[in-house]
PDBQT receptor file of N, H, CA, C and O in Angstrom, charges set to zero:
ATOM      1  N   UNK A   1      94.000  61.440  94.513  1.00  0.00    +0.000 N 
ATOM      2  CA  UNK A   1      94.334  61.219  95.896  1.00  0.00    +0.000 C 
ATOM      3  C   UNK A   1      93.173  60.509  96.585  1.00  0.00    +0.000 C 
ATOM      4  O   UNK A   1      92.021  60.923  96.453  1.00  0.00    +0.000 OA
ATOM      5  N   UNK A   2      93.478  59.436  97.324  1.00  0.00    +0.000 N 
ATOM      6  H   UNK A   2      94.414  59.100  97.431  1.00  0.00    +0.000 HD
ATOM      7  CA  UNK A   2      92.445  58.692  98.028  1.00  0.00    +0.000 C 
ATOM      8  C   UNK A   2      92.067  59.400  99.320  1.00  0.00    +0.000 C 
ATOM      9  O   UNK A   2      92.926  59.909 100.040  1.00  0.00    +0.000 OA
ATOM     10  N   UNK A   3      90.784  59.424  99.601  1.00  0.00    +0.000 N 
ATOM     11  H   UNK A   3      90.086  59.010  99.017  1.00  0.00    +0.000 HD
ATOM     12  CA  UNK A   3      90.311  60.017 100.842  1.00  0.00    +0.000 C 
ATOM     13  C   UNK A   3      89.919  58.913 101.801  1.00  0.00    +0.000 C 
ATOM     14  O   UNK A   3      89.368  57.891 101.390  1.00  0.00    +0.000 OA
ATOM     15  N   UNK A   4      90.196  59.112 103.061  1.00  0.00    +0.000 N 
ATOM     16  H   UNK A   4      90.644  59.942 103.395  1.00  0.00    +0.000 HD
ATOM     17  CA  UNK A   4      89.782  58.150 104.062  1.00  0.00    +0.000 C 
ATOM     18  C   UNK A   4      88.276  58.268 104.254  1.00  0.00    +0.000 C 
ATOM     19  O   UNK A   4      87.738  59.375 104.251  1.00  0.00    +0.000 OA
ATOM     20  N   UNK A   5      87.584  57.129 104.423  1.00  0.00    +0.000 N 
ATOM     21  H   UNK A   5      88.022  56.229 104.426  1.00  0.00    +0.000 HD
ATOM     22  CA  UNK A   5      86.143  57.209 104.668  1.00  0.00    +0.000 C 
ATOM     23  C   UNK A   5      85.858  57.901 105.993  1.00  0.00    +0.000 C 
ATOM     24  O   UNK A   5      86.670  57.858 106.917  1.00  0.00    +0.000 OA
ATOM     25  N   UNK A   6      84.718  58.528 106.072  1.00  0.00    +0.000 N 
ATOM     26  H   UNK A   6      84.059  58.563 105.321  1.00  0.00    +0.000 HD
ATOM     27  CA  UNK A   6      84.334  59.213 107.304  1.00  0.00    +0.000 C 
ATOM     28  C   UNK A   6      84.231  58.196 108.428  1.00  0.00    +0.000 C 
ATOM     29  O   UNK A   6      83.677  57.113 108.242  1.00  0.00    +0.000 OA
ATOM     30  N   UNK A   7      84.756  58.537 109.577  1.00  0.00    +0.000 N 
ATOM     31  H   UNK A   7      85.206  59.417 109.728  1.00  0.00    +0.000 HD
ATOM     32  CA  UNK A   7      84.706  57.653 110.735  1.00  0.00    +0.000 C 
ATOM     33  C   UNK A   7      83.317  57.722 111.364  1.00  0.00    +0.000 C 
ATOM     34  O   UNK A   7      82.827  58.812 111.660  1.00  0.00    +0.000 OA
ATOM     35  N   UNK A   8      82.672  56.562 111.572  1.00  0.00    +0.000 N 
ATOM     36  H   UNK A   8      83.070  55.676 111.332  1.00  0.00    +0.000 HD
ATOM     37  CA  UNK A   8      81.335  56.585 112.175  1.00  0.00    +0.000 C 
ATOM     38  C   UNK A   8      81.395  57.154 113.588  1.00  0.00    +0.000 C 
ATOM     39  O   UNK A   8      82.353  56.912 114.323  1.00  0.00    +0.000 OA
ATOM     40  N   UNK A   9      80.387  57.896 113.954  1.00  0.00    +0.000 N 
ATOM     41  H   UNK A   9      79.610  58.092 113.357  1.00  0.00    +0.000 HD
ATOM     42  CA  UNK A   9      80.335  58.499 115.279  1.00  0.00    +0.000 C 
ATOM     43  C   UNK A   9      78.966  58.236 115.906  1.00  0.00    +0.000 C 
ATOM     44  O   UNK A   9      77.934  58.308 115.239  1.00  0.00    +0.000 OA
ATOM     45  N   UNK A  10      78.983  57.936 117.168  1.00  0.00    +0.000 N 
ATOM     46  H   UNK A  10      79.821  57.877 117.710  1.00  0.00    +0.000 HD
ATOM     47  CA  UNK A  10      77.729  57.788 117.903  1.00  0.00    +0.000 C 
ATOM     48  C   UNK A  10      77.222  59.180 118.238  1.00  0.00    +0.000 C 
ATOM     49  O   UNK A  10      78.000  60.044 118.641  1.00  0.00    +0.000 OA
ATOM     50  N   UNK A  11      75.948  59.400 118.077  1.00  0.00    +0.000 N 
ATOM     51  H   UNK A  11      75.316  58.698 117.750  1.00  0.00    +0.000 HD
ATOM     52  CA  UNK A  11      75.387  60.711 118.373  1.00  0.00    +0.000 C 
ATOM     53  C   UNK A  11      74.147  60.572 119.239  1.00  0.00    +0.000 C 
ATOM     54  O   UNK A  11      73.459  59.553 119.198  1.00  0.00    +0.000 OA
ATOM     55  N   UNK A  12      73.876  61.578 119.999  1.00  0.00    +0.000 N 
ATOM     56  H   UNK A  12      74.435  62.406 120.032  1.00  0.00    +0.000 HD
ATOM     57  CA  UNK A  12      72.685  61.637 120.845  1.00  0.00    +0.000 C 
ATOM     58  C   UNK A  12      71.937  62.901 120.488  1.00  0.00    +0.000 C 
ATOM     59  O   UNK A  12      72.512  63.989 120.511  1.00  0.00    +0.000 OA
ATOM     60  N   UNK A  13      70.668  62.778 120.160  1.00  0.00    +0.000 N 
ATOM     61  H   UNK A  13      70.200  61.894 120.142  1.00  0.00    +0.000 HD
ATOM     62  CA  UNK A  13      69.876  63.959 119.836  1.00  0.00    +0.000 C 
ATOM     63  C   UNK A  13      69.466  64.641 121.135  1.00  0.00    +0.000 C 
ATOM     64  O   UNK A  13      68.929  64.012 122.048  1.00  0.00    +0.000 OA
ATOM     65  N   UNK A  14      69.729  65.921 121.193  1.00  0.00    +0.000 N 
ATOM     66  H   UNK A  14      70.165  66.431 120.452  1.00  0.00    +0.000 HD
ATOM     67  CA  UNK A  14      69.454  66.682 122.409  1.00  0.00    +0.000 C 
ATOM     68  C   UNK A  14      68.961  68.072 122.026  1.00  0.00    +0.000 C 
ATOM     69  O   UNK A  14      69.731  68.900 121.540  1.00  0.00    +0.000 OA
ATOM     70  N   UNK A  15      67.719  68.315 122.241  1.00  0.00    +0.000 N 
ATOM     71  H   UNK A  15      67.093  67.642 122.636  1.00  0.00    +0.000 HD
ATOM     72  CA  UNK A  15      67.125  69.629 121.974  1.00  0.00    +0.000 C 
ATOM     73  C   UNK A  15      67.412  70.130 120.562  1.00  0.00    +0.000 C 
ATOM     74  O   UNK A  15      67.834  71.274 120.389  1.00  0.00    +0.000 OA
ATOM     75  N   UNK A  16      67.191  69.295 119.553  1.00  0.00    +0.000 N 
ATOM     76  H   UNK A  16      66.849  68.366 119.693  1.00  0.00    +0.000 HD
ATOM     77  CA  UNK A  16      67.344  69.722 118.177  1.00  0.00    +0.000 C 
ATOM     78  C   UNK A  16      68.757  69.682 117.639  1.00  0.00    +0.000 C 
ATOM     79  O   UNK A  16      68.973  69.998 116.469  1.00  0.00    +0.000 OA
ATOM     80  N   UNK A  17      69.733  69.302 118.460  1.00  0.00    +0.000 N 
ATOM     81  H   UNK A  17      69.557  69.045 119.411  1.00  0.00    +0.000 HD
ATOM     82  CA  UNK A  17      71.115  69.204 117.974  1.00  0.00    +0.000 C 
ATOM     83  C   UNK A  17      71.663  67.811 118.300  1.00  0.00    +0.000 C 
ATOM     84  O   UNK A  17      71.051  67.045 119.044  1.00  0.00    +0.000 OA
ATOM     85  N   UNK A  18      72.820  67.506 117.731  1.00  0.00    +0.000 N 
ATOM     86  H   UNK A  18      73.317  68.128 117.127  1.00  0.00    +0.000 HD
ATOM     87  CA  UNK A  18      73.440  66.206 117.961  1.00  0.00    +0.000 C 
ATOM     88  C   UNK A  18      74.745  66.391 118.722  1.00  0.00    +0.000 C 
ATOM     89  O   UNK A  18      75.460  67.375 118.536  1.00  0.00    +0.000 OA
ATOM     90  N   UNK A  19      75.036  65.426 119.577  1.00  0.00    +0.000 N 
ATOM     91  H   UNK A  19      74.456  64.626 119.728  1.00  0.00    +0.000 HD
ATOM     92  CA  UNK A  19      76.263  65.457 120.350  1.00  0.00    +0.000 C 
ATOM     93  C   UNK A  19      76.947  64.095 120.247  1.00  0.00    +0.000 C 
ATOM     94  O   UNK A  19      76.282  63.067 120.383  1.00  0.00    +0.000 OA
ATOM     95  N   UNK A  20      78.234  64.065 120.015  1.00  0.00    +0.000 N 
ATOM     96  H   UNK A  20      78.773  64.900 119.904  1.00  0.00    +0.000 HD
ATOM     97  CA  UNK A  20      78.986  62.818 119.888  1.00  0.00    +0.000 C 
ATOM     98  C   UNK A  20      79.228  62.219 121.271  1.00  0.00    +0.000 C 
ATOM     99  O   UNK A  20      79.578  62.927 122.215  1.00  0.00    +0.000 OA
ATOM    100  N   UNK A  21      79.033  60.887 121.377  1.00  0.00    +0.000 N 
ATOM    101  H   UNK A  21      78.748  60.311 120.610  1.00  0.00    +0.000 HD
ATOM    102  CA  UNK A  21      79.288  60.182 122.632  1.00  0.00    +0.000 C 
ATOM    103  C   UNK A  21      80.029  58.879 122.339  1.00  0.00    +0.000 C 
ATOM    104  O   UNK A  21      79.980  58.370 121.220  1.00  0.00    +0.000 OA
ATOM    105  N   UNK A  22      80.704  58.352 123.333  1.00  0.00    +0.000 N 
ATOM    106  H   UNK A  22      80.743  58.766 124.243  1.00  0.00    +0.000 HD
ATOM    107  CA  UNK A  22      81.322  57.033 123.252  1.00  0.00    +0.000 C 
ATOM    108  C   UNK A  22      80.664  56.162 124.320  1.00  0.00    +0.000 C 
ATOM    109  O   UNK A  22      80.373  56.618 125.426  1.00  0.00    +0.000 OA
ATOM    110  N   UNK A  23      80.438  54.900 123.961  1.00  0.00    +0.000 N 
ATOM    111  H   UNK A  23      80.675  54.530 123.062  1.00  0.00    +0.000 HD
ATOM    112  CA  UNK A  23      79.778  53.972 124.871  1.00  0.00    +0.000 C 
ATOM    113  C   UNK A  23      80.679  52.761 125.068  1.00  0.00    +0.000 C 
ATOM    114  O   UNK A  23      81.209  52.216 124.100  1.00  0.00    +0.000 OA
ATOM    115  N   UNK A  24      80.853  52.339 126.312  1.00  0.00    +0.000 N 
ATOM    116  H   UNK A  24      80.423  52.782 127.098  1.00  0.00    +0.000 HD
ATOM    117  CA  UNK A  24      81.619  51.141 126.623  1.00  0.00    +0.000 C 
ATOM    118  C   UNK A  24      80.631  50.084 127.102  1.00  0.00    +0.000 C 
ATOM    119  O   UNK A  24      79.848  50.324 128.022  1.00  0.00    +0.000 OA
ATOM    120  N   UNK A  25      80.675  48.911 126.470  1.00  0.00    +0.000 N 
ATOM    121  H   UNK A  25      81.311  48.716 125.723  1.00  0.00    +0.000 HD
ATOM    122  CA  UNK A  25      79.787  47.804 126.849  1.00  0.00    +0.000 C 
ATOM    123  C   UNK A  25      80.647  46.713 127.470  1.00  0.00    +0.000 C 
ATOM    124  O   UNK A  25      81.569  46.205 126.832  1.00  0.00    +0.000 OA
ATOM    125  N   UNK A  26      80.350  46.356 128.706  1.00  0.00    +0.000 N 
ATOM    126  H   UNK A  26      79.601  46.769 129.225  1.00  0.00    +0.000 HD
ATOM    127  CA  UNK A  26      81.106  45.311 129.399  1.00  0.00    +0.000 C 
ATOM    128  C   UNK A  26      80.147  44.268 129.945  1.00  0.00    +0.000 C 
ATOM    129  O   UNK A  26      78.945  44.507 130.064  1.00  0.00    +0.000 OA
ATOM    130  N   UNK A  27      80.689  43.126 130.270  1.00  0.00    +0.000 N 
ATOM    131  H   UNK A  27      81.665  42.932 130.174  1.00  0.00    +0.000 HD
ATOM    132  CA  UNK A  27      79.886  42.075 130.866  1.00  0.00    +0.000 C 
ATOM    133  C   UNK A  27      80.596  40.743 130.757  1.00  0.00    +0.000 C 
ATOM    134  O   UNK A  27      81.605  40.628 130.061  1.00  0.00    +0.000 OA
ATOM    135  N   UNK A  28      80.079  39.740 131.438  1.00  0.00    +0.000 N 
ATOM    136  H   UNK A  28      79.260  39.833 132.003  1.00  0.00    +0.000 HD
ATOM    137  CA  UNK A  28      80.708  38.424 131.429  1.00  0.00    +0.000 C 
ATOM    138  C   UNK A  28      80.490  37.687 130.110  1.00  0.00    +0.000 C 
ATOM    139  O   UNK A  28      79.708  38.119 129.263  1.00  0.00    +0.000 OA
ATOM    140  N   UNK A  29      81.189  36.579 129.952  1.00  0.00    +0.000 N 
ATOM    141  H   UNK A  29      81.825  36.228 130.639  1.00  0.00    +0.000 HD
ATOM    142  CA  UNK A  29      81.080  35.726 128.780  1.00  0.00    +0.000 C 
ATOM    143  C   UNK A  29      79.626  35.358 128.538  1.00  0.00    +0.000 C 
ATOM    144  O   UNK A  29      78.916  34.983 129.471  1.00  0.00    +0.000 OA
ATOM    145  N   UNK A  30      79.176  35.463 127.286  1.00  0.00    +0.000 N 
ATOM    146  H   UNK A  30      79.753  35.768 126.528  1.00  0.00    +0.000 HD
ATOM    147  CA  UNK A  30      77.832  35.062 126.861  1.00  0.00    +0.000 C 
ATOM    148  C   UNK A  30      76.713  35.907 127.480  1.00  0.00    +0.000 C 
ATOM    149  O   UNK A  30      75.600  35.422 127.687  1.00  0.00    +0.000 OA
ATOM    150  N   UNK A  31      77.020  37.176 127.772  1.00  0.00    +0.000 N 
ATOM    151  H   UNK A  31      77.924  37.570 127.603  1.00  0.00    +0.000 HD
ATOM    152  CA  UNK A  31      76.019  38.059 128.374  1.00  0.00    +0.000 C 
ATOM    153  C   UNK A  31      75.158  38.766 127.339  1.00  0.00    +0.000 C 
ATOM    154  O   UNK A  31      74.097  39.287 127.681  1.00  0.00    +0.000 OA
ATOM    155  N   UNK A  32      75.595  38.796 126.059  1.00  0.00    +0.000 N 
ATOM    156  H   UNK A  32      76.457  38.372 125.781  1.00  0.00    +0.000 HD
ATOM    157  CA  UNK A  32      74.827  39.454 125.020  1.00  0.00    +0.000 C 
ATOM    158  C   UNK A  32      75.382  40.793 124.586  1.00  0.00    +0.000 C 
ATOM    159  O   UNK A  32      74.655  41.597 124.002  1.00  0.00    +0.000 OA
ATOM    160  N   UNK A  33      76.649  41.054 124.855  1.00  0.00    +0.000 N 
ATOM    161  H   UNK A  33      77.239  40.401 125.329  1.00  0.00    +0.000 HD
ATOM    162  CA  UNK A  33      77.265  42.335 124.493  1.00  0.00    +0.000 C 
ATOM    163  C   UNK A  33      77.253  42.565 122.983  1.00  0.00    +0.000 C 
ATOM    164  O   UNK A  33      76.885  43.644 122.519  1.00  0.00    +0.000 OA
ATOM    165  N   UNK A  34      77.656  41.549 122.216  1.00  0.00    +0.000 N 
ATOM    166  H   UNK A  34      77.956  40.673 122.592  1.00  0.00    +0.000 HD
ATOM    167  CA  UNK A  34      77.664  41.678 120.756  1.00  0.00    +0.000 C 
ATOM    168  C   UNK A  34      76.257  41.847 120.218  1.00  0.00    +0.000 C 
ATOM    169  O   UNK A  34      76.033  42.642 119.305  1.00  0.00    +0.000 OA
ATOM    170  N   UNK A  35      75.314  41.115 120.770  1.00  0.00    +0.000 N 
ATOM    171  H   UNK A  35      75.496  40.469 121.512  1.00  0.00    +0.000 HD
ATOM    172  CA  UNK A  35      73.909  41.238 120.348  1.00  0.00    +0.000 C 
ATOM    173  C   UNK A  35      73.399  42.647 120.602  1.00  0.00    +0.000 C 
ATOM    174  O   UNK A  35      72.685  43.203 119.767  1.00  0.00    +0.000 OA
ATOM    175  N   UNK A  36      73.750  43.232 121.735  1.00  0.00    +0.000 N 
ATOM    176  H   UNK A  36      74.329  42.780 122.414  1.00  0.00    +0.000 HD
ATOM    177  CA  UNK A  36      73.347  44.615 122.041  1.00  0.00    +0.000 C 
ATOM    178  C   UNK A  36      73.899  45.575 121.000  1.00  0.00    +0.000 C 
ATOM    179  O   UNK A  36      73.161  46.409 120.476  1.00  0.00    +0.000 OA
ATOM    180  N   UNK A  37      75.179  45.470 120.696  1.00  0.00    +0.000 N 
ATOM    181  H   UNK A  37      75.779  44.792 121.122  1.00  0.00    +0.000 HD
ATOM    182  CA  UNK A  37      75.803  46.378 119.731  1.00  0.00    +0.000 C 
ATOM    183  C   UNK A  37      75.159  46.231 118.355  1.00  0.00    +0.000 C 
ATOM    184  O   UNK A  37      74.861  47.227 117.696  1.00  0.00    +0.000 OA
ATOM    185  N   UNK A  38      74.946  44.990 117.923  1.00  0.00    +0.000 N 
ATOM    186  H   UNK A  38      75.188  44.180 118.458  1.00  0.00    +0.000 HD
ATOM    187  CA  UNK A  38      74.312  44.762 116.618  1.00  0.00    +0.000 C 
ATOM    188  C   UNK A  38      72.890  45.307 116.579  1.00  0.00    +0.000 C 
ATOM    189  O   UNK A  38      72.433  45.765 115.532  1.00  0.00    +0.000 OA
ATOM    190  N   UNK A  39      72.189  45.264 117.700  1.00  0.00    +0.000 N 
ATOM    191  H   UNK A  39      72.560  44.892 118.551  1.00  0.00    +0.000 HD
ATOM    192  CA  UNK A  39      70.803  45.724 117.773  1.00  0.00    +0.000 C 
ATOM    193  C   UNK A  39      70.697  47.245 117.718  1.00  0.00    +0.000 C 
ATOM    194  O   UNK A  39      69.826  47.778 117.030  1.00  0.00    +0.000 OA
ATOM    195  N   UNK A  40      71.569  47.945 118.430  1.00  0.00    +0.000 N 
ATOM    196  H   UNK A  40      72.276  47.512 118.988  1.00  0.00    +0.000 HD
ATOM    197  CA  UNK A  40      71.433  49.406 118.509  1.00  0.00    +0.000 C 
ATOM    198  C   UNK A  40      72.236  50.159 117.466  1.00  0.00    +0.000 C 
ATOM    199  O   UNK A  40      72.050  51.365 117.298  1.00  0.00    +0.000 OA
ATOM    200  N   UNK A  41      73.134  49.468 116.754  1.00  0.00    +0.000 N 
ATOM    201  H   UNK A  41      73.286  48.489 116.890  1.00  0.00    +0.000 HD
ATOM    202  CA  UNK A  41      73.994  50.153 115.786  1.00  0.00    +0.000 C 
ATOM    203  C   UNK A  41      73.211  50.682 114.590  1.00  0.00    +0.000 C 
ATOM    204  O   UNK A  41      72.314  50.014 114.076  1.00  0.00    +0.000 OA
ATOM    205  N   UNK A  42      73.556  51.873 114.162  1.00  0.00    +0.000 N 
ATOM    206  H   UNK A  42      74.285  52.415 114.579  1.00  0.00    +0.000 HD
ATOM    207  CA  UNK A  42      72.952  52.474 112.970  1.00  0.00    +0.000 C 
ATOM    208  C   UNK A  42      73.775  52.182 111.728  1.00  0.00    +0.000 C 
ATOM    209  O   UNK A  42      73.360  52.519 110.619  1.00  0.00    +0.000 OA
ATOM    210  N   UNK A  43      74.929  51.564 111.896  1.00  0.00    +0.000 N 
ATOM    211  H   UNK A  43      75.266  51.290 112.797  1.00  0.00    +0.000 HD
ATOM    212  CA  UNK A  43      75.804  51.212 110.779  1.00  0.00    +0.000 C 
ATOM    213  C   UNK A  43      76.078  49.711 110.818  1.00  0.00    +0.000 C 
ATOM    214  O   UNK A  43      75.801  49.052 111.820  1.00  0.00    +0.000 OA
ATOM    215  N   UNK A  44      76.620  49.175 109.731  1.00  0.00    +0.000 N 
ATOM    216  H   UNK A  44      76.845  49.711 108.917  1.00  0.00    +0.000 HD
ATOM    217  CA  UNK A  44      76.961  47.754 109.689  1.00  0.00    +0.000 C 
ATOM    218  C   UNK A  44      78.048  47.465 110.725  1.00  0.00    +0.000 C 
ATOM    219  O   UNK A  44      79.008  48.224 110.862  1.00  0.00    +0.000 OA
ATOM    220  N   UNK A  45      77.883  46.364 111.447  1.00  0.00    +0.000 N 
ATOM    221  H   UNK A  45      77.103  45.748 111.336  1.00  0.00    +0.000 HD
ATOM    222  CA  UNK A  45      78.819  45.998 112.503  1.00  0.00    +0.000 C 
ATOM    223  C   UNK A  45      79.839  45.009 111.943  1.00  0.00    +0.000 C 
ATOM    224  O   UNK A  45      79.472  44.012 111.322  1.00  0.00    +0.000 OA
ATOM    225  N   UNK A  46      81.103  45.287 112.164  1.00  0.00    +0.000 N 
ATOM    226  H   UNK A  46      81.402  46.097 112.669  1.00  0.00    +0.000 HD
ATOM    227  CA  UNK A  46      82.170  44.404 111.730  1.00  0.00    +0.000 C 
ATOM    228  C   UNK A  46      82.169  43.157 112.603  1.00  0.00    +0.000 C 
ATOM    229  O   UNK A  46      82.191  43.257 113.830  1.00  0.00    +0.000 OA
ATOM    230  N   UNK A  47      82.142  41.982 111.979  1.00  0.00    +0.000 N 
ATOM    231  H   UNK A  47      82.124  41.900 110.983  1.00  0.00    +0.000 HD
ATOM    232  CA  UNK A  47      82.140  40.730 112.737  1.00  0.00    +0.000 C 
ATOM    233  C   UNK A  47      83.564  40.341 113.109  1.00  0.00    +0.000 C 
ATOM    234  O   UNK A  47      84.459  40.332 112.264  1.00  0.00    +0.000 OA
ATOM    235  N   UNK A  48      83.763  40.022 114.376  1.00  0.00    +0.000 N 
ATOM    236  H   UNK A  48      83.036  40.029 115.063  1.00  0.00    +0.000 HD
ATOM    237  CA  UNK A  48      85.070  39.589 114.865  1.00  0.00    +0.000 C 
ATOM    238  C   UNK A  48      84.958  38.249 115.587  1.00  0.00    +0.000 C 
ATOM    239  O   UNK A  48      85.754  37.949 116.477  1.00  0.00    +0.000 OA
ATOM    240  N   UNK A  49      83.978  37.456 115.206  1.00  0.00    +0.000 N 
ATOM    241  H   UNK A  49      83.331  37.701 114.483  1.00  0.00    +0.000 HD
ATOM    242  CA  UNK A  49      83.744  36.176 115.863  1.00  0.00    +0.000 C 
ATOM    243  C   UNK A  49      84.911  35.213 115.623  1.00  0.00    +0.000 C 
ATOM    244  O   UNK A  49      85.454  35.140 114.521  1.00  0.00    +0.000 OA
ATOM    245  N   UNK A  50      85.280  34.484 116.661  1.00  0.00    +0.000 N 
ATOM    246  H   UNK A  50      84.838  34.542 117.556  1.00  0.00    +0.000 HD
ATOM    247  CA  UNK A  50      86.333  33.478 116.592  1.00  0.00    +0.000 C 
ATOM    248  C   UNK A  50      85.880  32.241 117.357  1.00  0.00    +0.000 C 
ATOM    249  O   UNK A  50      85.021  32.324 118.236  1.00  0.00    +0.000 OA
ATOM    250  N   UNK A  51      86.460  31.097 117.018  1.00  0.00    +0.000 N 
ATOM    251  H   UNK A  51      87.157  31.029 116.304  1.00  0.00    +0.000 HD
ATOM    252  CA  UNK A  51      86.153  29.843 117.700  1.00  0.00    +0.000 C 
ATOM    253  C   UNK A  51      86.638  29.900 119.145  1.00  0.00    +0.000 C 
ATOM    254  O   UNK A  51      87.728  30.405 119.416  1.00  0.00    +0.000 OA
ATOM    255  N   UNK A  52      85.842  29.391 120.061  1.00  0.00    +0.000 N 
ATOM    256  H   UNK A  52      84.957  28.981 119.841  1.00  0.00    +0.000 HD
ATOM    257  CA  UNK A  52      86.239  29.287 121.460  1.00  0.00    +0.000 C 
ATOM    258  C   UNK A  52      87.225  28.135 121.578  1.00  0.00    +0.000 C 
ATOM    259  O   UNK A  52      86.990  27.059 121.028  1.00  0.00    +0.000 OA
ATOM    260  N   UNK A  53      88.320  28.348 122.287  1.00  0.00    +0.000 N 
ATOM    261  H   UNK A  53      88.511  29.222 122.734  1.00  0.00    +0.000 HD
ATOM    262  CA  UNK A  53      89.362  27.327 122.345  1.00  0.00    +0.000 C 
ATOM    263  C   UNK A  53      89.604  26.770 123.754  1.00  0.00    +0.000 C 
ATOM    264  O   UNK A  53      90.637  26.146 123.998  1.00  0.00    +0.000 OA
ATOM    265  N   UNK A  54      88.670  26.988 124.675  1.00  0.00    +0.000 N 
ATOM    266  H   UNK A  54      87.832  27.495 124.477  1.00  0.00    +0.000 HD
ATOM    267  CA  UNK A  54      88.848  26.435 126.017  1.00  0.00    +0.000 C 
ATOM    268  C   UNK A  54      87.567  25.735 126.477  1.00  0.00    +0.000 C 
ATOM    269  O   UNK A  54      86.702  25.426 125.658  1.00  0.00    +0.000 OA
ATOM    270  N   UNK A  55      87.445  25.490 127.758  1.00  0.00    +0.000 N 
ATOM    271  H   UNK A  55      88.148  25.741 128.424  1.00  0.00    +0.000 HD
ATOM    272  CA  UNK A  55      86.296  24.746 128.303  1.00  0.00    +0.000 C 
ATOM    273  C   UNK A  55      84.951  25.444 128.097  1.00  0.00    +0.000 C 
ATOM    274  O   UNK A  55      83.910  24.793 128.191  1.00  0.00    +0.000 OA
ATOM    275  N   UNK A  56      84.943  26.729 127.825  1.00  0.00    +0.000 N 
ATOM    276  H   UNK A  56      85.788  27.259 127.749  1.00  0.00    +0.000 HD
ATOM    277  CA  UNK A  56      83.683  27.450 127.628  1.00  0.00    +0.000 C 
ATOM    278  C   UNK A  56      83.024  27.101 126.287  1.00  0.00    +0.000 C 
ATOM    279  O   UNK A  56      81.901  27.528 126.017  1.00  0.00    +0.000 OA
ATOM    280  N   UNK A  57      83.715  26.332 125.457  1.00  0.00    +0.000 N 
ATOM    281  H   UNK A  57      84.627  25.985 125.676  1.00  0.00    +0.000 HD
ATOM    282  CA  UNK A  57      83.137  25.902 124.175  1.00  0.00    +0.000 C 
ATOM    283  C   UNK A  57      81.870  25.081 124.398  1.00  0.00    +0.000 C 
ATOM    284  O   UNK A  57      81.057  24.947 123.483  1.00  0.00    +0.000 OA
ATOM    285  N   UNK A  58      81.690  24.534 125.585  1.00  0.00    +0.000 N 
ATOM    286  H   UNK A  58      82.350  24.643 126.328  1.00  0.00    +0.000 HD
ATOM    287  CA  UNK A  58      80.468  23.797 125.905  1.00  0.00    +0.000 C 
ATOM    288  C   UNK A  58      79.263  24.731 125.954  1.00  0.00    +0.000 C 
ATOM    289  O   UNK A  58      78.130  24.290 125.760  1.00  0.00    +0.000 OA
ATOM    290  N   UNK A  59      79.497  26.015 126.210  1.00  0.00    +0.000 N 
ATOM    291  H   UNK A  59      80.417  26.373 126.367  1.00  0.00    +0.000 HD
ATOM    292  CA  UNK A  59      78.414  26.995 126.296  1.00  0.00    +0.000 C 
ATOM    293  C   UNK A  59      78.055  27.573 124.943  1.00  0.00    +0.000 C 
ATOM    294  O   UNK A  59      76.877  27.716 124.616  1.00  0.00    +0.000 OA
ATOM    295  N   UNK A  60      79.071  27.909 124.151  1.00  0.00    +0.000 N 
ATOM    296  H   UNK A  60      80.028  27.793 124.417  1.00  0.00    +0.000 HD
ATOM    297  CA  UNK A  60      78.851  28.425 122.801  1.00  0.00    +0.000 C 
ATOM    298  C   UNK A  60      80.118  28.218 121.990  1.00  0.00    +0.000 C 
ATOM    299  O   UNK A  60      81.212  28.165 122.552  1.00  0.00    +0.000 OA
ATOM    300  N   UNK A  61      79.981  28.100 120.672  1.00  0.00    +0.000 N 
ATOM    301  H   UNK A  61      79.092  28.143 120.216  1.00  0.00    +0.000 HD
ATOM    302  CA  UNK A  61      81.130  27.736 119.847  1.00  0.00    +0.000 C 
ATOM    303  C   UNK A  61      81.978  28.919 119.391  1.00  0.00    +0.000 C 
ATOM    304  O   UNK A  61      83.164  28.754 119.106  1.00  0.00    +0.000 OA
ATOM    305  N   UNK A  62      81.383  30.110 119.319  1.00  0.00    +0.000 N 
ATOM    306  H   UNK A  62      80.420  30.244 119.550  1.00  0.00    +0.000 HD
ATOM    307  CA  UNK A  62      82.109  31.309 118.862  1.00  0.00    +0.000 C 
ATOM    308  C   UNK A  62      82.039  32.389 119.917  1.00  0.00    +0.000 C 
ATOM    309  O   UNK A  62      81.129  32.414 120.746  1.00  0.00    +0.000 OA
ATOM    310  N   UNK A  63      83.020  33.286 119.874  1.00  0.00    +0.000 N 
ATOM    311  H   UNK A  63      83.758  33.265 119.200  1.00  0.00    +0.000 HD
ATOM    312  CA  UNK A  63      83.030  34.443 120.770  1.00  0.00    +0.000 C 
ATOM    313  C   UNK A  63      83.648  35.612 120.029  1.00  0.00    +0.000 C 
ATOM    314  O   UNK A  63      84.320  35.421 119.016  1.00  0.00    +0.000 OA
ATOM    315  N   UNK A  64      83.429  36.810 120.520  1.00  0.00    +0.000 N 
ATOM    316  H   UNK A  64      82.882  36.966 121.343  1.00  0.00    +0.000 HD
ATOM    317  CA  UNK A  64      83.975  38.015 119.898  1.00  0.00    +0.000 C 
ATOM    318  C   UNK A  64      85.344  38.310 120.455  1.00  0.00    +0.000 C 
ATOM    319  O   UNK A  64      85.974  39.289 120.057  1.00  0.00    +0.000 OA
TER     320      UNK A  64
């Protein structure tokens, strides 16, 4: 029987114990949201980059 892999959880160390938390990152186009997640993540980050298909392509070629 196949087992599902353990789901990654964000944790915060607090007085010798860990507590699960969820974090929402928001911001405008090209603000660095993906860079923040990749920087603070303790696990490998799944890439969801796609080509920009409108006028914002002048700013950057890919977006999440």
